[in-house]
């Protein structure tokens, strides 16, 4: 067994380690070799499972690589919202003076929506359909409807549409290197508003060419795409 693990460790960097063998390396505590093998498969199109994401996060944590640990935890959280994971990221961020992982109202709302959003959306859609049906029946029977009620229903349906599209409009990213410039405009010649380091999390609001438009410290700025791991 020792000989086998030693052999696997020697050619892990070549990409010839299977996922089964990578799991064996991880179980044996060979985290660097296991993580290298996992990431090789990810870079070649393999879609990570939930356990693999947690193993990658743990493997990078054991190597002291906080930024990559938080990245894989964030990917896992986006797929499987869990309050324990949210708190773990928050604790690690505090210990390393990183921002963007606060357990604030926005993150808890996102957590709630990811967990129960489907039921909430279906319930609101049924209620909206019922209200629309009543207005349609009144119109069909030539019965008058109050203008105020029409405005309320229209506002309700608009809010429902925004709620349904909320997940597609929310995206985050983690800065992947030190001394990254946040600029006021999408140009390398634009004034630098701030300089941030590896591991900070940003909310992404859009993109333009090689730039991402991000929300940071209560302001809107631009950062190069290659400086961010997008979630």
mmCIF file with all atom_site columns, C-alpha atoms in Angstrom:
data_model
loop_
_atom_site.group_PDB
_atom_site.id
_atom_site.type_symbol
_atom_site.label_atom_id
_atom_site.label_alt_id
_atom_site.label_comp_id
_atom_site.label_asym_id
_atom_site.label_entity_id
_atom_site.label_seq_id
_atom_site.pdbx_PDB_ins_code
_atom_site.Cartn_x
_atom_site.Cartn_y
_atom_site.Cartn_z
_atom_site.occupancy
_atom_site.B_iso_or_equiv
_atom_site.pdbx_formal_charge
_atom_site.auth_seq_id
_atom_site.auth_comp_id
_atom_site.auth_asym_id
_atom_site.auth_atom_id
_atom_site.pdbx_PDB_model_num
ATOM 1   C CA . UNK A 1 1   ? 0.000   0.000  0.000   1.00 0.00 ? 1   UNK A CA 1
ATOM 2   C CA . UNK A 1 2   ? 2.843   2.387  0.878   1.00 0.00 ? 2   UNK A CA 1
ATOM 3   C CA . UNK A 1 3   ? 4.518   1.572  -2.428  1.00 0.00 ? 3   UNK A CA 1
ATOM 4   C CA . UNK A 1 4   ? 1.279   2.256  -4.294  1.00 0.00 ? 4   UNK A CA 1
ATOM 5   C CA . UNK A 1 5   ? 0.761   5.644  -2.629  1.00 0.00 ? 5   UNK A CA 1
ATOM 6   C CA . UNK A 1 6   ? 4.352   6.590  -3.247  1.00 0.00 ? 6   UNK A CA 1
ATOM 7   C CA . UNK A 1 7   ? 3.952   5.746  -6.897  1.00 0.00 ? 7   UNK A CA 1
ATOM 8   C CA . UNK A 1 8   ? 0.781   7.723  -7.207  1.00 0.00 ? 8   UNK A CA 1
ATOM 9   C CA . UNK A 1 9   ? 2.410   10.713 -5.558  1.00 0.00 ? 9   UNK A CA 1
ATOM 10  C CA . UNK A 1 10  ? 5.288   10.593 -8.023  1.00 0.00 ? 10  UNK A CA 1
ATOM 11  C CA . UNK A 1 11  ? 3.136   10.986 -11.123 1.00 0.00 ? 11  UNK A CA 1
ATOM 12  C CA . UNK A 1 12  ? 0.219   12.982 -9.728  1.00 0.00 ? 12  UNK A CA 1
ATOM 13  C CA . UNK A 1 13  ? 1.390   16.037 -11.624 1.00 0.00 ? 13  UNK A CA 1
ATOM 14  C CA . UNK A 1 14  ? 1.194   14.241 -14.957 1.00 0.00 ? 14  UNK A CA 1
ATOM 15  C CA . UNK A 1 15  ? -2.597  13.950 -14.856 1.00 0.00 ? 15  UNK A CA 1
ATOM 16  C CA . UNK A 1 16  ? -2.467  10.153 -14.980 1.00 0.00 ? 16  UNK A CA 1
ATOM 17  C CA . UNK A 1 17  ? -4.071  9.782  -11.537 1.00 0.00 ? 17  UNK A CA 1
ATOM 18  C CA . UNK A 1 18  ? -7.689  8.672  -11.684 1.00 0.00 ? 18  UNK A CA 1
ATOM 19  C CA . UNK A 1 19  ? -10.363 10.143 -9.433  1.00 0.00 ? 19  UNK A CA 1
ATOM 20  C CA . UNK A 1 20  ? -10.455 6.871  -7.498  1.00 0.00 ? 20  UNK A CA 1
ATOM 21  C CA . UNK A 1 21  ? -6.720  7.098  -6.925  1.00 0.00 ? 21  UNK A CA 1
ATOM 22  C CA . UNK A 1 22  ? -7.085  10.763 -5.956  1.00 0.00 ? 22  UNK A CA 1
ATOM 23  C CA . UNK A 1 23  ? -9.627  9.726  -3.324  1.00 0.00 ? 23  UNK A CA 1
ATOM 24  C CA . UNK A 1 24  ? -7.087  7.201  -2.003  1.00 0.00 ? 24  UNK A CA 1
ATOM 25  C CA . UNK A 1 25  ? -4.432  9.907  -1.794  1.00 0.00 ? 25  UNK A CA 1
ATOM 26  C CA . UNK A 1 26  ? -6.842  12.169 0.062   1.00 0.00 ? 26  UNK A CA 1
ATOM 27  C CA . UNK A 1 27  ? -7.792  9.417  2.515   1.00 0.00 ? 27  UNK A CA 1
ATOM 28  C CA . UNK A 1 28  ? -4.072  8.826  3.166   1.00 0.00 ? 28  UNK A CA 1
ATOM 29  C CA . UNK A 1 29  ? -3.534  12.498 3.975   1.00 0.00 ? 29  UNK A CA 1
ATOM 30  C CA . UNK A 1 30  ? -1.627  13.231 0.752   1.00 0.00 ? 30  UNK A CA 1
ATOM 31  C CA . UNK A 1 31  ? -3.612  16.431 0.248   1.00 0.00 ? 31  UNK A CA 1
ATOM 32  C CA . UNK A 1 32  ? -1.263  18.213 -2.157  1.00 0.00 ? 32  UNK A CA 1
ATOM 33  C CA . UNK A 1 33  ? -1.203  15.275 -4.578  1.00 0.00 ? 33  UNK A CA 1
ATOM 34  C CA . UNK A 1 34  ? -4.948  14.679 -4.215  1.00 0.00 ? 34  UNK A CA 1
ATOM 35  C CA . UNK A 1 35  ? -5.834  18.326 -4.851  1.00 0.00 ? 35  UNK A CA 1
ATOM 36  C CA . UNK A 1 36  ? -3.549  18.450 -7.895  1.00 0.00 ? 36  UNK A CA 1
ATOM 37  C CA . UNK A 1 37  ? -5.277  15.377 -9.319  1.00 0.00 ? 37  UNK A CA 1
ATOM 38  C CA . UNK A 1 38  ? -8.766  16.722 -8.632  1.00 0.00 ? 38  UNK A CA 1
ATOM 39  C CA . UNK A 1 39  ? -7.986  20.064 -10.257 1.00 0.00 ? 39  UNK A CA 1
ATOM 40  C CA . UNK A 1 40  ? -6.448  18.360 -13.280 1.00 0.00 ? 40  UNK A CA 1
ATOM 41  C CA . UNK A 1 41  ? -9.772  16.614 -13.926 1.00 0.00 ? 41  UNK A CA 1
ATOM 42  C CA . UNK A 1 42  ? -11.718 19.840 -13.294 1.00 0.00 ? 42  UNK A CA 1
ATOM 43  C CA . UNK A 1 43  ? -9.557  21.692 -15.812 1.00 0.00 ? 43  UNK A CA 1
ATOM 44  C CA . UNK A 1 44  ? -10.378 19.003 -18.361 1.00 0.00 ? 44  UNK A CA 1
ATOM 45  C CA . UNK A 1 45  ? -14.131 19.333 -18.102 1.00 0.00 ? 45  UNK A CA 1
ATOM 46  C CA . UNK A 1 46  ? -15.079 17.112 -15.180 1.00 0.00 ? 46  UNK A CA 1
ATOM 47  C CA . UNK A 1 47  ? -18.005 18.541 -13.235 1.00 0.00 ? 47  UNK A CA 1
ATOM 48  C CA . UNK A 1 48  ? -17.182 18.390 -9.508  1.00 0.00 ? 48  UNK A CA 1
ATOM 49  C CA . UNK A 1 49  ? -19.431 16.513 -7.124  1.00 0.00 ? 49  UNK A CA 1
ATOM 50  C CA . UNK A 1 50  ? -20.378 17.998 -3.765  1.00 0.00 ? 50  UNK A CA 1
ATOM 51  C CA . UNK A 1 51  ? -17.957 15.724 -1.850  1.00 0.00 ? 51  UNK A CA 1
ATOM 52  C CA . UNK A 1 52  ? -15.143 16.690 -4.230  1.00 0.00 ? 52  UNK A CA 1
ATOM 53  C CA . UNK A 1 53  ? -15.736 20.395 -3.586  1.00 0.00 ? 53  UNK A CA 1
ATOM 54  C CA . UNK A 1 54  ? -15.529 19.825 0.160   1.00 0.00 ? 54  UNK A CA 1
ATOM 55  C CA . UNK A 1 55  ? -12.378 17.724 -0.254  1.00 0.00 ? 55  UNK A CA 1
ATOM 56  C CA . UNK A 1 56  ? -10.779 20.450 -2.346  1.00 0.00 ? 56  UNK A CA 1
ATOM 57  C CA . UNK A 1 57  ? -11.665 23.063 0.266   1.00 0.00 ? 57  UNK A CA 1
ATOM 58  C CA . UNK A 1 58  ? -10.259 20.893 3.057   1.00 0.00 ? 58  UNK A CA 1
ATOM 59  C CA . UNK A 1 59  ? -7.142  19.998 1.062   1.00 0.00 ? 59  UNK A CA 1
ATOM 60  C CA . UNK A 1 60  ? -6.324  23.646 0.396   1.00 0.00 ? 60  UNK A CA 1
ATOM 61  C CA . UNK A 1 61  ? -7.042  24.524 4.023   1.00 0.00 ? 61  UNK A CA 1
ATOM 62  C CA . UNK A 1 62  ? -4.499  21.911 5.160   1.00 0.00 ? 62  UNK A CA 1
ATOM 63  C CA . UNK A 1 63  ? -1.954  23.534 2.835   1.00 0.00 ? 63  UNK A CA 1
ATOM 64  C CA . UNK A 1 64  ? -2.691  26.987 4.259   1.00 0.00 ? 64  UNK A CA 1
ATOM 65  C CA . UNK A 1 65  ? -4.170  28.294 0.994   1.00 0.00 ? 65  UNK A CA 1
ATOM 66  C CA . UNK A 1 66  ? -7.111  30.323 2.323   1.00 0.00 ? 66  UNK A CA 1
ATOM 67  C CA . UNK A 1 67  ? -8.230  31.916 -0.944  1.00 0.00 ? 67  UNK A CA 1
ATOM 68  C CA . UNK A 1 68  ? -8.714  28.625 -2.771  1.00 0.00 ? 68  UNK A CA 1
ATOM 69  C CA . UNK A 1 69  ? -10.353 27.071 0.271   1.00 0.00 ? 69  UNK A CA 1
ATOM 70  C CA . UNK A 1 70  ? -12.914 29.889 0.338   1.00 0.00 ? 70  UNK A CA 1
ATOM 71  C CA . UNK A 1 71  ? -13.419 29.605 -3.412  1.00 0.00 ? 71  UNK A CA 1
ATOM 72  C CA . UNK A 1 72  ? -14.414 25.943 -3.257  1.00 0.00 ? 72  UNK A CA 1
ATOM 73  C CA . UNK A 1 73  ? -16.574 26.507 -0.180  1.00 0.00 ? 73  UNK A CA 1
ATOM 74  C CA . UNK A 1 74  ? -18.341 29.340 -2.003  1.00 0.00 ? 74  UNK A CA 1
ATOM 75  C CA . UNK A 1 75  ? -18.943 27.132 -5.044  1.00 0.00 ? 75  UNK A CA 1
ATOM 76  C CA . UNK A 1 76  ? -20.349 24.458 -2.744  1.00 0.00 ? 76  UNK A CA 1
ATOM 77  C CA . UNK A 1 77  ? -22.507 27.008 -0.903  1.00 0.00 ? 77  UNK A CA 1
ATOM 78  C CA . UNK A 1 78  ? -23.896 28.336 -4.168  1.00 0.00 ? 78  UNK A CA 1
ATOM 79  C CA . UNK A 1 79  ? -24.920 24.783 -5.063  1.00 0.00 ? 79  UNK A CA 1
ATOM 80  C CA . UNK A 1 80  ? -25.936 23.550 -1.596  1.00 0.00 ? 80  UNK A CA 1
ATOM 81  C CA . UNK A 1 81  ? -26.800 26.519 0.652   1.00 0.00 ? 81  UNK A CA 1
ATOM 82  C CA . UNK A 1 82  ? -25.957 25.695 4.245   1.00 0.00 ? 82  UNK A CA 1
ATOM 83  C CA . UNK A 1 83  ? -25.747 28.027 7.228   1.00 0.00 ? 83  UNK A CA 1
ATOM 84  C CA . UNK A 1 84  ? -22.798 26.095 8.673   1.00 0.00 ? 84  UNK A CA 1
ATOM 85  C CA . UNK A 1 85  ? -20.781 26.682 5.484   1.00 0.00 ? 85  UNK A CA 1
ATOM 86  C CA . UNK A 1 86  ? -21.714 30.377 5.519   1.00 0.00 ? 86  UNK A CA 1
ATOM 87  C CA . UNK A 1 87  ? -20.505 30.703 9.110   1.00 0.00 ? 87  UNK A CA 1
ATOM 88  C CA . UNK A 1 88  ? -17.311 28.764 8.341   1.00 0.00 ? 88  UNK A CA 1
ATOM 89  C CA . UNK A 1 89  ? -16.438 31.160 5.514   1.00 0.00 ? 89  UNK A CA 1
ATOM 90  C CA . UNK A 1 90  ? -17.202 34.108 7.783   1.00 0.00 ? 90  UNK A CA 1
ATOM 91  C CA . UNK A 1 91  ? -14.930 32.794 10.547  1.00 0.00 ? 91  UNK A CA 1
ATOM 92  C CA . UNK A 1 92  ? -12.045 32.111 8.161   1.00 0.00 ? 92  UNK A CA 1
ATOM 93  C CA . UNK A 1 93  ? -12.473 35.560 6.593   1.00 0.00 ? 93  UNK A CA 1
ATOM 94  C CA . UNK A 1 94  ? -12.317 37.274 9.997   1.00 0.00 ? 94  UNK A CA 1
ATOM 95  C CA . UNK A 1 95  ? -9.157  35.356 10.928  1.00 0.00 ? 95  UNK A CA 1
ATOM 96  C CA . UNK A 1 96  ? -7.494  36.465 7.675   1.00 0.00 ? 96  UNK A CA 1
ATOM 97  C CA . UNK A 1 97  ? -8.876  40.034 7.474   1.00 0.00 ? 97  UNK A CA 1
ATOM 98  C CA . UNK A 1 98  ? -10.881 39.284 4.337   1.00 0.00 ? 98  UNK A CA 1
ATOM 99  C CA . UNK A 1 99  ? -14.066 41.072 3.338   1.00 0.00 ? 99  UNK A CA 1
ATOM 100 C CA . UNK A 1 100 ? -17.168 40.025 1.452   1.00 0.00 ? 100 UNK A CA 1
ATOM 101 C CA . UNK A 1 101 ? -18.104 37.005 3.588   1.00 0.00 ? 101 UNK A CA 1
ATOM 102 C CA . UNK A 1 102 ? -20.140 38.815 6.220   1.00 0.00 ? 102 UNK A CA 1
ATOM 103 C CA . UNK A 1 103 ? -23.157 36.979 7.620   1.00 0.00 ? 103 UNK A CA 1
ATOM 104 C CA . UNK A 1 104 ? -25.381 39.973 6.901   1.00 0.00 ? 104 UNK A CA 1
ATOM 105 C CA . UNK A 1 105 ? -29.029 40.255 5.905   1.00 0.00 ? 105 UNK A CA 1
ATOM 106 C CA . UNK A 1 106 ? -28.238 39.923 2.185   1.00 0.00 ? 106 UNK A CA 1
ATOM 107 C CA . UNK A 1 107 ? -26.405 36.631 2.613   1.00 0.00 ? 107 UNK A CA 1
ATOM 108 C CA . UNK A 1 108 ? -29.120 35.243 4.876   1.00 0.00 ? 108 UNK A CA 1
ATOM 109 C CA . UNK A 1 109 ? -31.796 36.313 2.416   1.00 0.00 ? 109 UNK A CA 1
ATOM 110 C CA . UNK A 1 110 ? -29.864 34.559 -0.352  1.00 0.00 ? 110 UNK A CA 1
ATOM 111 C CA . UNK A 1 111 ? -29.518 31.489 1.868   1.00 0.00 ? 111 UNK A CA 1
ATOM 112 C CA . UNK A 1 112 ? -33.258 31.492 2.580   1.00 0.00 ? 112 UNK A CA 1
ATOM 113 C CA . UNK A 1 113 ? -34.116 31.975 -1.079  1.00 0.00 ? 113 UNK A CA 1
ATOM 114 C CA . UNK A 1 114 ? -31.842 29.160 -2.255  1.00 0.00 ? 114 UNK A CA 1
ATOM 115 C CA . UNK A 1 115 ? -33.358 26.797 0.324   1.00 0.00 ? 115 UNK A CA 1
ATOM 116 C CA . UNK A 1 116 ? -37.034 27.713 -0.009  1.00 0.00 ? 116 UNK A CA 1
ATOM 117 C CA . UNK A 1 117 ? -37.216 29.871 -3.127  1.00 0.00 ? 117 UNK A CA 1
ATOM 118 C CA . UNK A 1 118 ? -38.937 27.226 -5.253  1.00 0.00 ? 118 UNK A CA 1
ATOM 119 C CA . UNK A 1 119 ? -41.800 26.815 -2.780  1.00 0.00 ? 119 UNK A CA 1
ATOM 120 C CA . UNK A 1 120 ? -42.079 30.585 -2.326  1.00 0.00 ? 120 UNK A CA 1
ATOM 121 C CA . UNK A 1 121 ? -42.129 31.226 -6.056  1.00 0.00 ? 121 UNK A CA 1
ATOM 122 C CA . UNK A 1 122 ? -44.734 28.531 -6.737  1.00 0.00 ? 122 UNK A CA 1
ATOM 123 C CA . UNK A 1 123 ? -46.954 29.848 -3.942  1.00 0.00 ? 123 UNK A CA 1
ATOM 124 C CA . UNK A 1 124 ? -46.731 33.428 -5.161  1.00 0.00 ? 124 UNK A CA 1
ATOM 125 C CA . UNK A 1 125 ? -47.320 32.340 -8.752  1.00 0.00 ? 125 UNK A CA 1
ATOM 126 C CA . UNK A 1 126 ? -50.488 30.464 -7.766  1.00 0.00 ? 126 UNK A CA 1
ATOM 127 C CA . UNK A 1 127 ? -51.736 33.446 -5.782  1.00 0.00 ? 127 UNK A CA 1
ATOM 128 C CA . UNK A 1 128 ? -50.996 35.757 -8.702  1.00 0.00 ? 128 UNK A CA 1
ATOM 129 C CA . UNK A 1 129 ? -52.763 33.416 -11.129 1.00 0.00 ? 129 UNK A CA 1
ATOM 130 C CA . UNK A 1 130 ? -55.815 33.383 -8.843  1.00 0.00 ? 130 UNK A CA 1
ATOM 131 C CA . UNK A 1 131 ? -55.897 37.188 -8.681  1.00 0.00 ? 131 UNK A CA 1
ATOM 132 C CA . UNK A 1 132 ? -55.443 37.483 -12.452 1.00 0.00 ? 132 UNK A CA 1
ATOM 133 C CA . UNK A 1 133 ? -58.252 34.975 -12.962 1.00 0.00 ? 133 UNK A CA 1
ATOM 134 C CA . UNK A 1 134 ? -60.610 37.070 -10.862 1.00 0.00 ? 134 UNK A CA 1
ATOM 135 C CA . UNK A 1 135 ? -59.840 40.178 -12.911 1.00 0.00 ? 135 UNK A CA 1
ATOM 136 C CA . UNK A 1 136 ? -60.326 38.224 -16.132 1.00 0.00 ? 136 UNK A CA 1
ATOM 137 C CA . UNK A 1 137 ? -63.706 36.938 -14.972 1.00 0.00 ? 137 UNK A CA 1
ATOM 138 C CA . UNK A 1 138 ? -64.782 40.452 -14.043 1.00 0.00 ? 138 UNK A CA 1
ATOM 139 C CA . UNK A 1 139 ? -63.693 41.716 -17.421 1.00 0.00 ? 139 UNK A CA 1
ATOM 140 C CA . UNK A 1 140 ? -65.539 38.885 -19.149 1.00 0.00 ? 140 UNK A CA 1
ATOM 141 C CA . UNK A 1 141 ? -68.733 39.619 -17.195 1.00 0.00 ? 141 UNK A CA 1
ATOM 142 C CA . UNK A 1 142 ? -68.285 43.362 -17.792 1.00 0.00 ? 142 UNK A CA 1
ATOM 143 C CA . UNK A 1 143 ? -67.939 44.044 -14.083 1.00 0.00 ? 143 UNK A CA 1
ATOM 144 C CA . UNK A 1 144 ? -65.870 47.089 -13.073 1.00 0.00 ? 144 UNK A CA 1
ATOM 145 C CA . UNK A 1 145 ? -62.526 46.660 -11.319 1.00 0.00 ? 145 UNK A CA 1
ATOM 146 C CA . UNK A 1 146 ? -60.949 49.328 -9.176  1.00 0.00 ? 146 UNK A CA 1
ATOM 147 C CA . UNK A 1 147 ? -57.905 50.970 -10.675 1.00 0.00 ? 147 UNK A CA 1
ATOM 148 C CA . UNK A 1 148 ? -56.069 50.648 -7.348  1.00 0.00 ? 148 UNK A CA 1
ATOM 149 C CA . UNK A 1 149 ? -56.527 46.875 -7.394  1.00 0.00 ? 149 UNK A CA 1
ATOM 150 C CA . UNK A 1 150 ? -55.160 46.682 -10.927 1.00 0.00 ? 150 UNK A CA 1
ATOM 151 C CA . UNK A 1 151 ? -52.039 48.616 -9.901  1.00 0.00 ? 151 UNK A CA 1
ATOM 152 C CA . UNK A 1 152 ? -51.518 46.330 -6.883  1.00 0.00 ? 152 UNK A CA 1
ATOM 153 C CA . UNK A 1 153 ? -51.749 43.186 -9.023  1.00 0.00 ? 153 UNK A CA 1
ATOM 154 C CA . UNK A 1 154 ? -49.409 44.645 -11.644 1.00 0.00 ? 154 UNK A CA 1
ATOM 155 C CA . UNK A 1 155 ? -46.849 45.548 -8.969  1.00 0.00 ? 155 UNK A CA 1
ATOM 156 C CA . UNK A 1 156 ? -47.216 42.078 -7.472  1.00 0.00 ? 156 UNK A CA 1
ATOM 157 C CA . UNK A 1 157 ? -46.565 40.329 -10.788 1.00 0.00 ? 157 UNK A CA 1
ATOM 158 C CA . UNK A 1 158 ? -43.573 42.600 -11.463 1.00 0.00 ? 158 UNK A CA 1
ATOM 159 C CA . UNK A 1 159 ? -42.093 41.749 -8.067  1.00 0.00 ? 159 UNK A CA 1
ATOM 160 C CA . UNK A 1 160 ? -42.690 38.054 -8.748  1.00 0.00 ? 160 UNK A CA 1
ATOM 161 C CA . UNK A 1 161 ? -40.830 38.312 -12.049 1.00 0.00 ? 161 UNK A CA 1
ATOM 162 C CA . UNK A 1 162 ? -37.875 39.962 -10.313 1.00 0.00 ? 162 UNK A CA 1
ATOM 163 C CA . UNK A 1 163 ? -37.894 37.266 -7.630  1.00 0.00 ? 163 UNK A CA 1
ATOM 164 C CA . UNK A 1 164 ? -37.833 34.478 -10.206 1.00 0.00 ? 164 UNK A CA 1
ATOM 165 C CA . UNK A 1 165 ? -34.832 36.039 -11.945 1.00 0.00 ? 165 UNK A CA 1
ATOM 166 C CA . UNK A 1 166 ? -32.939 36.815 -8.734  1.00 0.00 ? 166 UNK A CA 1
ATOM 167 C CA . UNK A 1 167 ? -30.491 33.847 -8.861  1.00 0.00 ? 167 UNK A CA 1
ATOM 168 C CA . UNK A 1 168 ? -29.428 34.700 -12.425 1.00 0.00 ? 168 UNK A CA 1
ATOM 169 C CA . UNK A 1 169 ? -28.698 38.286 -11.395 1.00 0.00 ? 169 UNK A CA 1
ATOM 170 C CA . UNK A 1 170 ? -26.568 37.372 -8.377  1.00 0.00 ? 170 UNK A CA 1
ATOM 171 C CA . UNK A 1 171 ? -22.964 36.410 -8.967  1.00 0.00 ? 171 UNK A CA 1
ATOM 172 C CA . UNK A 1 172 ? -19.838 36.679 -6.903  1.00 0.00 ? 172 UNK A CA 1
ATOM 173 C CA . UNK A 1 173 ? -16.127 36.213 -7.377  1.00 0.00 ? 173 UNK A CA 1
ATOM 174 C CA . UNK A 1 174 ? -12.955 35.895 -5.319  1.00 0.00 ? 174 UNK A CA 1
ATOM 175 C CA . UNK A 1 175 ? -9.794  37.880 -6.016  1.00 0.00 ? 175 UNK A CA 1
ATOM 176 C CA . UNK A 1 176 ? -7.088  35.421 -7.079  1.00 0.00 ? 176 UNK A CA 1
ATOM 177 C CA . UNK A 1 177 ? -3.907  37.462 -6.609  1.00 0.00 ? 177 UNK A CA 1
ATOM 178 C CA . UNK A 1 178 ? -2.414  40.265 -4.507  1.00 0.00 ? 178 UNK A CA 1
ATOM 179 C CA . UNK A 1 179 ? -2.380  43.994 -5.272  1.00 0.00 ? 179 UNK A CA 1
ATOM 180 C CA . UNK A 1 180 ? -5.325  44.064 -7.651  1.00 0.00 ? 180 UNK A CA 1
ATOM 181 C CA . UNK A 1 181 ? -6.480  47.496 -8.822  1.00 0.00 ? 181 UNK A CA 1
ATOM 182 C CA . UNK A 1 182 ? -10.118 48.542 -8.641  1.00 0.00 ? 182 UNK A CA 1
ATOM 183 C CA . UNK A 1 183 ? -10.659 51.234 -11.252 1.00 0.00 ? 183 UNK A CA 1
ATOM 184 C CA . UNK A 1 184 ? -13.422 53.795 -11.666 1.00 0.00 ? 184 UNK A CA 1
ATOM 185 C CA . UNK A 1 185 ? -13.882 52.983 -15.343 1.00 0.00 ? 185 UNK A CA 1
ATOM 186 C CA . UNK A 1 186 ? -13.256 49.913 -17.542 1.00 0.00 ? 186 UNK A CA 1
ATOM 187 C CA . UNK A 1 187 ? -9.837  51.047 -18.721 1.00 0.00 ? 187 UNK A CA 1
ATOM 188 C CA . UNK A 1 188 ? -6.238  50.474 -17.685 1.00 0.00 ? 188 UNK A CA 1
ATOM 189 C CA . UNK A 1 189 ? -5.814  54.249 -17.808 1.00 0.00 ? 189 UNK A CA 1
ATOM 190 C CA . UNK A 1 190 ? -8.722  54.929 -15.436 1.00 0.00 ? 190 UNK A CA 1
ATOM 191 C CA . UNK A 1 191 ? -7.988  56.206 -11.907 1.00 0.00 ? 191 UNK A CA 1
ATOM 192 C CA . UNK A 1 192 ? -7.351  53.557 -9.266  1.00 0.00 ? 192 UNK A CA 1
ATOM 193 C CA . UNK A 1 193 ? -10.027 53.681 -6.553  1.00 0.00 ? 193 UNK A CA 1
ATOM 194 C CA . UNK A 1 194 ? -8.631  50.953 -4.315  1.00 0.00 ? 194 UNK A CA 1
ATOM 195 C CA . UNK A 1 195 ? -6.071  48.151 -4.159  1.00 0.00 ? 195 UNK A CA 1
ATOM 196 C CA . UNK A 1 196 ? -7.260  44.808 -2.778  1.00 0.00 ? 196 UNK A CA 1
ATOM 197 C CA . UNK A 1 197 ? -5.567  41.496 -2.113  1.00 0.00 ? 197 UNK A CA 1
ATOM 198 C CA . UNK A 1 198 ? -6.091  37.809 -2.734  1.00 0.00 ? 198 UNK A CA 1
ATOM 199 C CA . UNK A 1 199 ? -9.093  36.186 -1.058  1.00 0.00 ? 199 UNK A CA 1
ATOM 200 C CA . UNK A 1 200 ? -11.518 39.103 -0.858  1.00 0.00 ? 200 UNK A CA 1
ATOM 201 C CA . UNK A 1 201 ? -14.990 38.391 -2.250  1.00 0.00 ? 201 UNK A CA 1
ATOM 202 C CA . UNK A 1 202 ? -16.776 40.747 -4.624  1.00 0.00 ? 202 UNK A CA 1
ATOM 203 C CA . UNK A 1 203 ? -20.338 40.987 -5.899  1.00 0.00 ? 203 UNK A CA 1
ATOM 204 C CA . UNK A 1 204 ? -20.336 41.001 -9.711  1.00 0.00 ? 204 UNK A CA 1
ATOM 205 C CA . UNK A 1 205 ? -22.940 43.181 -11.419 1.00 0.00 ? 205 UNK A CA 1
ATOM 206 C CA . UNK A 1 206 ? -21.914 42.846 -15.049 1.00 0.00 ? 206 UNK A CA 1
ATOM 207 C CA . UNK A 1 207 ? -19.011 42.771 -17.489 1.00 0.00 ? 207 UNK A CA 1
ATOM 208 C CA . UNK A 1 208 ? -17.521 44.785 -20.321 1.00 0.00 ? 208 UNK A CA 1
ATOM 209 C CA . UNK A 1 209 ? -14.791 43.323 -22.506 1.00 0.00 ? 209 UNK A CA 1
ATOM 210 C CA . UNK A 1 210 ? -11.985 42.200 -20.159 1.00 0.00 ? 210 UNK A CA 1
ATOM 211 C CA . UNK A 1 211 ? -13.515 44.000 -17.164 1.00 0.00 ? 211 UNK A CA 1
ATOM 212 C CA . UNK A 1 212 ? -15.999 43.026 -14.475 1.00 0.00 ? 212 UNK A CA 1
ATOM 213 C CA . UNK A 1 213 ? -18.241 45.617 -12.859 1.00 0.00 ? 213 UNK A CA 1
ATOM 214 C CA . UNK A 1 214 ? -18.196 44.907 -9.135  1.00 0.00 ? 214 UNK A CA 1
ATOM 215 C CA . UNK A 1 215 ? -19.649 46.222 -5.898  1.00 0.00 ? 215 UNK A CA 1
ATOM 216 C CA . UNK A 1 216 ? -17.036 46.801 -3.210  1.00 0.00 ? 216 UNK A CA 1
ATOM 217 C CA . UNK A 1 217 ? -17.070 48.873 -0.028  1.00 0.00 ? 217 UNK A CA 1
ATOM 218 C CA . UNK A 1 218 ? -20.368 50.570 -0.972  1.00 0.00 ? 218 UNK A CA 1
ATOM 219 C CA . UNK A 1 219 ? -19.090 51.584 -4.402  1.00 0.00 ? 219 UNK A CA 1
ATOM 220 C CA . UNK A 1 220 ? -19.134 50.394 -8.022  1.00 0.00 ? 220 UNK A CA 1
ATOM 221 C CA . UNK A 1 221 ? -15.777 49.723 -9.670  1.00 0.00 ? 221 UNK A CA 1
ATOM 222 C CA . UNK A 1 222 ? -14.105 47.730 -12.445 1.00 0.00 ? 222 UNK A CA 1
ATOM 223 C CA . UNK A 1 223 ? -11.616 44.891 -12.129 1.00 0.00 ? 223 UNK A CA 1
ATOM 224 C CA . UNK A 1 224 ? -9.902  42.709 -14.723 1.00 0.00 ? 224 UNK A CA 1
ATOM 225 C CA . UNK A 1 225 ? -11.596 39.356 -15.309 1.00 0.00 ? 225 UNK A CA 1
ATOM 226 C CA . UNK A 1 226 ? -8.364  37.412 -15.033 1.00 0.00 ? 226 UNK A CA 1
ATOM 227 C CA . UNK A 1 227 ? -7.889  38.717 -11.477 1.00 0.00 ? 227 UNK A CA 1
ATOM 228 C CA . UNK A 1 228 ? -11.079 37.029 -10.244 1.00 0.00 ? 228 UNK A CA 1
ATOM 229 C CA . UNK A 1 229 ? -12.278 33.461 -9.799  1.00 0.00 ? 229 UNK A CA 1
ATOM 230 C CA . UNK A 1 230 ? -15.909 33.779 -10.815 1.00 0.00 ? 230 UNK A CA 1
ATOM 231 C CA . UNK A 1 231 ? -18.352 31.623 -8.873  1.00 0.00 ? 231 UNK A CA 1
#
